[in-house]
Coordinates of C-alpha atoms and ligand atoms in Angstrom, one line a residue:
M94 CA -40.6 15.7 14.5
Q95 CA -41.8 12.1 15.2
F96 CA -40.5 8.9 13.6
I97 CA -44.1 7.6 13.4
D98 CA -46.9 10.1 14.0
L99 CA -50.0 8.3 15.4
A100 CA -51.5 11.5 17.0
T101 CA -52.5 13.1 13.7
Q102 CA -54.4 10.0 12.6
Q103 CA -56.2 9.9 16.0
T104 CA -57.3 13.5 15.6
R105 CA -58.8 12.6 12.2
I106 CA -60.9 9.7 13.4
K107 CA -61.3 10.4 17.1
E108 CA -65.1 10.5 17.1
Q109 CA -65.3 7.1 15.4
I110 CA -62.8 5.5 17.7
D111 CA -64.6 6.9 20.8
A112 CA -68.0 5.7 19.5
N113 CA -66.6 2.2 18.7
I114 CA -65.1 1.9 22.2
Q115 CA -68.3 3.1 23.8
T116 CA -70.2 0.4 21.9
V117 CA -67.9 -2.2 23.4
L118 CA -68.3 -0.8 26.9
A119 CA -72.1 -0.9 26.4
H120 CA -72.4 -4.5 25.2
G121 CA -69.7 -5.7 27.5
R122 CA -68.5 -8.6 25.4
Y123 CA -64.8 -7.9 26.0
I124 CA -63.7 -11.4 24.9
M125 CA -64.6 -12.4 21.3
G126 CA -67.3 -9.7 21.0
P127 CA -69.0 -9.0 17.6
E128 CA -66.3 -6.6 16.5
I129 CA -63.9 -9.5 16.1
A130 CA -65.9 -11.2 13.4
E131 CA -66.8 -7.9 11.8
L132 CA -63.1 -7.0 11.5
E133 CA -62.2 -10.5 10.3
N134 CA -64.8 -10.2 7.5
R135 CA -63.7 -6.8 6.4
L136 CA -60.0 -7.6 6.3
A137 CA -60.6 -11.0 4.6
E138 CA -62.5 -9.1 1.9
Y139 CA -59.8 -6.5 1.6
V140 CA -57.0 -9.1 1.2
N141 CA -59.3 -11.3 -0.9
C142 CA -58.6 -14.3 1.2
R143 CA -61.3 -16.6 2.4
H144 CA -60.6 -16.9 6.1
A145 CA -59.2 -14.4 8.7
I146 CA -58.6 -15.3 12.3
G147 CA -57.9 -12.4 14.7
C148 CA -55.3 -13.1 17.4
A149 CA -53.4 -11.4 20.2
S150 CA -50.2 -10.3 18.3
G151 CA -48.2 -10.8 15.2
T152 CA -46.0 -13.2 17.2
D153 CA -49.0 -15.3 18.2
A154 CA -50.2 -15.3 14.5
L155 CA -46.8 -16.9 13.5
L156 CA -46.9 -19.3 16.4
M157 CA -50.5 -20.4 15.7
A158 CA -49.6 -20.8 12.0
L159 CA -46.7 -23.2 12.9
L160 CA -48.9 -25.1 15.3
A161 CA -51.7 -25.4 12.7
L162 CA -49.2 -26.8 10.2
D163 CA -48.0 -29.3 12.8
V164 CA -44.4 -28.0 12.7
G165 CA -42.3 -29.3 15.6
P166 CA -39.1 -30.9 16.8
G167 CA -36.9 -32.3 14.0
D168 CA -38.4 -29.9 11.4
A169 CA -36.4 -27.3 9.6
V170 CA -38.0 -23.9 9.0
F171 CA -36.2 -21.7 6.5
T172 CA -36.3 -18.0 7.1
S173 CA -34.3 -14.7 6.9
P174 CA -31.8 -13.7 9.5
F175 CA -32.5 -10.0 8.7
T176 CA -35.8 -9.6 10.5
F177 CA -37.4 -8.9 13.9
I178 CA -36.6 -11.6 16.5
A179 CA -40.3 -12.9 16.5
T180 CA -40.0 -14.6 13.1
A181 CA -37.4 -17.1 14.2
E182 CA -38.2 -17.0 17.9
V183 CA -41.5 -18.9 17.4
I184 CA -39.7 -21.6 15.3
Q185 CA -37.3 -22.2 18.2
L186 CA -40.1 -22.0 20.8
I187 CA -42.1 -24.9 19.3
G188 CA -38.9 -27.0 19.2
A189 CA -38.3 -26.8 15.4
T190 CA -35.0 -25.5 14.0
P191 CA -34.6 -22.1 12.2
V192 CA -32.4 -22.5 9.1
F193 CA -31.3 -19.0 8.0
V194 CA -31.0 -18.1 4.4
D195 CA -29.3 -14.8 3.3
I196 CA -31.3 -12.0 1.7
D197 CA -31.3 -10.2 -1.6
P198 CA -29.2 -7.0 -1.4
T199 CA -31.8 -4.8 -3.0
T200 CA -35.1 -5.9 -1.5
F201 CA -33.7 -7.2 1.9
N202 CA -36.0 -10.1 1.5
I203 CA -35.0 -13.8 1.4
D204 CA -33.0 -14.7 -1.7
P205 CA -34.9 -17.5 -3.6
A206 CA -31.8 -18.9 -5.2
K207 CA -30.1 -19.3 -1.8
L208 CA -33.3 -20.7 -0.4
E209 CA -33.4 -23.5 -3.0
E210 CA -29.7 -24.2 -2.3
A211 CA -30.4 -24.5 1.5
I212 CA -33.4 -26.8 0.9
A213 CA -31.5 -29.0 -1.5
A214 CA -28.6 -29.2 1.0
S215 CA -31.0 -30.2 3.8
K216 CA -32.4 -33.0 1.6
T217 CA -29.0 -34.5 1.3
H218 CA -28.4 -33.9 5.0
D219 CA -25.4 -31.6 4.4
T220 CA -24.7 -30.7 8.0
S221 CA -22.2 -28.0 7.0
L222 CA -25.3 -25.8 6.8
Y223 CA -26.9 -26.6 10.1
P224 CA -26.1 -28.6 13.2
Q225 CA -28.2 -31.7 12.8
P226 CA -30.1 -33.8 10.2
L227 CA -33.5 -32.1 9.9
N228 CA -36.8 -32.6 8.0
P229 CA -37.3 -29.6 5.7
K230 CA -40.9 -28.6 6.5
C231 CA -41.7 -24.9 6.1
I232 CA -40.5 -21.6 4.8
I233 CA -41.3 -18.2 6.5
P234 CA -40.5 -15.4 4.1
V235 CA -40.7 -12.0 5.6
D236 CA -42.1 -9.0 3.7
L237 CA -39.5 -6.6 5.1
F238 CA -40.2 -2.9 5.5
G239 CA -43.6 -3.4 3.8
L240 CA -42.3 -5.0 0.5
L241 CA -43.6 -8.4 -0.4
A242 CA -41.0 -11.2 -0.8
D243 CA -40.7 -13.0 -4.2
Y244 CA -43.6 -15.4 -3.7
E245 CA -43.7 -16.4 -7.3
R246 CA -40.3 -18.1 -6.9
I247 CA -40.7 -19.0 -3.3
E248 CA -44.1 -20.8 -3.8
A249 CA -42.7 -22.7 -6.8
I250 CA -39.7 -23.9 -4.7
A251 CA -42.1 -24.8 -1.8
K252 CA -44.2 -26.9 -4.2
K253 CA -41.2 -28.6 -5.8
Y254 CA -39.9 -29.7 -2.3
G255 CA -43.3 -30.2 -0.6
L256 CA -42.9 -27.5 2.0
F257 CA -45.4 -25.2 3.7
V258 CA -45.1 -21.4 3.4
I259 CA -46.1 -19.0 6.1
E260 CA -46.0 -15.3 5.0
D261 CA -44.7 -13.1 7.7
A262 CA -46.7 -10.0 6.7
A263 CA -46.3 -8.2 10.0
Q264 CA -44.9 -5.2 8.1
S265 CA -46.7 -5.5 4.9
F266 CA -50.5 -5.3 5.4
G267 CA -51.7 -3.2 2.5
A268 CA -48.8 -4.0 0.1
E269 CA -49.4 -5.6 -3.3
Y270 CA -47.8 -7.6 -6.0
R271 CA -49.7 -7.4 -9.3
E272 CA -53.1 -6.8 -7.7
K273 CA -52.6 -9.5 -5.1
K274 CA -52.4 -8.2 -1.6
A275 CA -50.1 -9.0 1.3
C276 CA -51.6 -11.8 3.5
A277 CA -52.9 -13.6 0.4
F278 CA -49.7 -15.6 0.0
G279 CA -48.5 -18.9 1.4
H280 CA -50.6 -21.6 3.2
I281 CA -51.1 -19.2 6.1
A282 CA -50.2 -15.5 6.4
A283 CA -49.6 -13.7 9.7
T284 CA -49.8 -10.0 10.3
S285 CA -49.4 -7.7 13.3
F286 CA -51.5 -4.7 14.5
F287 CA -48.7 -3.4 16.8
P288 CA -49.3 0.4 16.9
A289 CA -46.3 1.2 14.7
K290 CA -47.2 -1.2 11.9
P291 CA -49.0 0.1 8.8
L292 CA -52.4 -0.9 10.3
G293 CA -52.0 -0.6 14.0
C294 CA -54.3 -0.8 17.0
Y295 CA -53.8 0.7 20.5
G296 CA -52.0 -2.3 22.0
D297 CA -51.1 -5.7 20.7
G298 CA -53.0 -7.5 18.0
G299 CA -52.6 -9.7 15.0
M300 CA -54.4 -11.8 12.4
C301 CA -53.9 -15.0 10.4
F302 CA -55.2 -15.5 6.9
T303 CA -55.7 -18.7 5.0
G304 CA -57.6 -19.9 2.0
D305 CA -57.8 -23.4 3.5
A306 CA -61.0 -24.2 5.5
K307 CA -59.3 -27.0 7.6
L308 CA -56.4 -24.7 8.5
A309 CA -58.8 -21.9 9.4
E310 CA -60.6 -24.3 11.7
A311 CA -57.4 -25.4 13.3
L312 CA -56.3 -21.8 13.8
R313 CA -59.7 -20.9 15.5
S314 CA -59.2 -23.9 17.8
I315 CA -55.5 -23.1 18.6
R316 CA -56.5 -19.5 19.4
V317 CA -58.6 -20.7 22.3
H318 CA -56.5 -23.4 24.1
G319 CA -57.0 -25.9 21.3
K320 CA -60.8 -26.1 22.0
G321 CA -62.7 -29.0 20.3
S322 CA -66.4 -29.4 19.6
H323 CA -67.1 -30.4 23.2
K324 CA -66.7 -27.7 25.8
Y325 CA -64.5 -29.8 28.2
D326 CA -62.7 -31.9 25.7
N327 CA -59.9 -29.9 24.1
A328 CA -58.8 -31.3 20.7
R329 CA -55.2 -30.2 20.8
I330 CA -52.7 -28.0 22.6
G331 CA -53.2 -24.3 21.8
V332 CA -52.6 -20.9 23.3
N333 CA -54.6 -18.0 24.8
G334 CA -54.3 -16.0 21.6
R335 CA -57.5 -14.0 21.2
L336 CA -57.7 -10.5 19.8
D337 CA -59.3 -8.1 22.3
T338 CA -62.7 -6.8 21.3
L339 CA -61.6 -3.3 22.2
Q340 CA -58.6 -3.6 19.8
A341 CA -60.9 -4.8 17.1
A342 CA -63.2 -1.8 17.7
V343 CA -60.2 0.5 17.3
L344 CA -59.1 -1.3 14.2
L345 CA -62.5 -1.0 12.6
A346 CA -62.3 2.8 12.9
K347 CA -58.8 2.9 11.6
F348 CA -59.5 0.6 8.7
N349 CA -62.0 3.1 7.3
I350 CA -59.2 5.4 6.3
F351 CA -56.5 2.7 5.7
P352 CA -56.6 2.5 1.9
E353 CA -56.2 6.3 1.8
E354 CA -53.3 6.1 4.2
V355 CA -51.5 3.5 2.1
E356 CA -51.6 6.0 -0.8
L357 CA -50.3 8.7 1.4
R358 CA -47.4 6.5 2.5
Q359 CA -46.6 5.7 -1.1
M360 CA -46.6 9.4 -2.1
A361 CA -44.3 10.2 0.8
A362 CA -41.9 7.4 -0.2
A363 CA -41.9 8.5 -3.8
R364 CA -41.0 12.0 -2.7
Y365 CA -38.1 10.7 -0.6
T366 CA -36.8 8.6 -3.5
E367 CA -37.0 11.5 -5.9
L368 CA -35.2 13.9 -3.5
L369 CA -32.5 11.4 -2.5
S370 CA -31.7 9.5 -5.6
Q371 CA -28.9 11.9 -6.6
C372 CA -27.1 11.3 -3.3
S373 CA -23.9 9.4 -4.0
T374 CA -23.2 8.3 -0.4
L375 CA -26.5 6.4 0.0
T376 CA -28.7 4.0 -1.8
V377 CA -32.5 4.5 -1.7
P378 CA -34.8 1.4 -1.5
G379 CA -35.3 -0.4 -4.8
I380 CA -38.8 -1.7 -5.5
P381 CA -38.9 -4.3 -8.3
E382 CA -41.4 -4.1 -11.2
G383 CA -44.9 -5.1 -10.2
Y384 CA -44.6 -4.5 -6.5
A385 CA -46.2 -1.8 -4.4
S386 CA -44.7 -1.5 -0.9
V387 CA -46.7 -0.2 2.0
W388 CA -43.6 1.4 3.4
A389 CA -43.6 0.3 7.0
Q390 CA -40.1 1.8 7.0
Y391 CA -38.1 3.9 4.5
S392 CA -34.7 2.4 4.9
I393 CA -31.5 3.7 3.3
L394 CA -28.1 2.1 2.8
T395 CA -25.1 4.3 3.3
N396 CA -22.0 3.9 1.1
G397 CA -18.6 5.5 1.7
R398 CA -19.8 7.6 4.6
K399 CA -20.5 6.5 8.1
R400 CA -24.1 5.8 9.1
D401 CA -23.3 7.5 12.3
D402 CA -22.6 10.8 10.5
F403 CA -26.1 10.8 9.0
Q404 CA -27.8 9.9 12.3
K405 CA -25.9 12.5 14.2
A406 CA -26.6 15.3 11.8
L407 CA -30.3 14.4 11.7
K408 CA -30.4 14.2 15.5
E409 CA -28.9 17.7 15.8
D410 CA -32.0 18.9 13.9
N411 CA -34.3 16.8 16.1
I412 CA -35.0 14.4 13.3
P413 CA -35.3 10.8 14.7
T414 CA -33.9 7.8 12.9
A415 CA -33.8 4.1 13.7
I416 CA -31.8 1.0 12.7
Y417 CA -33.7 -2.1 11.5
Y418 CA -31.8 -4.3 12.2
P419 CA -28.4 -3.7 13.9
K420 CA -27.7 -7.4 14.5
P421 CA -28.8 -10.2 12.3
L422 CA -30.5 -13.1 14.1
H423 CA -27.8 -15.7 13.5
L424 CA -25.4 -13.5 15.5
Q425 CA -27.8 -13.0 18.4
T426 CA -27.2 -14.7 21.8
A427 CA -30.7 -16.3 21.7
F428 CA -29.7 -18.4 18.6
K429 CA -26.1 -19.2 19.8
G430 CA -27.1 -22.9 20.0
L431 CA -27.6 -23.1 16.3
G432 CA -23.8 -22.7 15.7
Y433 CA -23.8 -19.9 13.2
K434 CA -20.9 -17.5 13.0
S435 CA -20.0 -14.1 11.6
G436 CA -19.6 -14.3 7.9
D437 CA -22.3 -16.9 7.3
F438 CA -24.8 -14.5 5.8
P439 CA -22.6 -11.6 4.3
I440 CA -25.5 -9.7 2.7
S441 CA -27.5 -9.5 6.0
E442 CA -24.4 -8.6 8.0
D443 CA -23.4 -5.9 5.5
A444 CA -26.9 -4.4 5.5
S445 CA -27.0 -4.4 9.3
E446 CA -23.9 -2.3 9.4
R447 CA -25.0 0.2 6.7
I448 CA -28.8 0.6 7.0
F449 CA -30.9 3.2 8.8
S450 CA -34.5 4.3 8.5
I451 CA -35.9 7.9 8.4
P452 CA -39.4 9.1 9.5
M453 CA -42.2 7.4 7.6
H454 CA -46.0 7.7 8.1
P455 CA -49.0 8.8 6.2
Y456 CA -49.0 12.4 7.7
L457 CA -45.4 13.3 6.8
T458 CA -45.6 16.8 5.3
E459 CA -43.6 17.9 2.3
E460 CA -42.1 20.5 4.5
D461 CA -40.7 17.9 7.0
Q462 CA -39.5 15.8 4.1
T463 CA -37.6 18.7 2.7
K464 CA -36.1 19.4 6.0
I465 CA -34.9 15.8 6.4
V466 CA -33.5 15.7 2.9
N467 CA -31.7 19.0 3.3
V468 CA -29.8 17.6 6.3
I469 CA -29.0 14.4 4.5
N470 CA -27.8 16.3 1.4
T471 CA -25.1 18.0 3.4
L472 CA -23.5 14.6 3.6
C473 CA -24.0 13.5 0.0
Ligands
LIG853 C1 -43.6 -6.7 14.4 C2 -43.1 -8.0 13.8 C3 -43.5 -9.3 14.3 C4 -44.3 -9.4 15.6 O1 -45.4 -8.8 15.7 P1 -46.0 -8.4 17.2 O2 -47.4 -8.0 16.9 O3 -45.1 -7.3 17.7 O4 -45.9 -9.6 18.0 C5 -43.2 -10.4 13.6 N1 -42.4 -10.3 12.4 C6 -42.0 -9.1 12.0 C7 -41.2 -9.1 10.7 C8 -42.3 -7.9 12.6 O5 -41.9 -6.7 12.1

């Protein structure tokens, strides 16, 4: 059994993938070929957001968003410590300071009440919360495991304090909150097409989304070394952040069946939740009213029994599991300089000790799910 099965999907659409790749080989426009704009248009329409800018990875999408919003040294960027390294890495990379805010224990997404506390404290330069006086500038909420963060409250807070919002939608492309899709939130949204993400290509890829024409123009410039209107006069400092034409061609084939795959993921998740909700030694994911997750991961919290016991029992039956994330970012060596310590974000730290994820993908069979649940049930 596989944690994420990409082979079954490939079998389904192999002809279309092959045809799309052959088209690229025939026209030879490997850099910024016509498939890029076609994909941008289709995904912008799906998300219902005016501008889409393809780029080289989810990490580049976040980096380009920060550059477009002119975030830099002296600026505070508020984000979750319970996420993949890339979210906070790009903040530090451009010389701004990540300010971590603990998560909600049910959704694992940034806690809006704590976010407002941290922003208010930064306004009064309360240095007990971070090492130096900073200018609060931006919030990067993460849609963890495919579930949108609480943008209603986060966007209200951002407006109140005059901050930008960048949606880290690397795990949530296809998710919804009351008919509004992931990547339609914040000033800029950033998603990833890493193969294991809900919409993945066959390598690295990503995309920025924005409703603002000026930001879209800045992102298109930043994507190609900050190019300006004259070929040899660059307007700003940017990156080499283009999406490959071949990856766009693969994504066009995959996107044809993507809406159906989102439904298959949601059916598989509902089945897990139904079969596992009686288990007293674990807590299944809680999805608040009005939200539809795209289930990048199906993550469970263990209570009263060791996570290791579950993982070992599953492994004995060749069922793979994973831990997202075993170490919150504030405790990682890379962020040592920020001066955080163990105990600073108790909800994130607790989740990192008790969480684990079980196989999740659109082609998970009922038979496999029953097998997984039967093993888990021996420990309930
Ligand atoms: C995967 C991921 C990224 C980075 O995406 P890449 O395409 O791998 O660069 C950023 N943030 C989160 C939350 C992710 O899961």
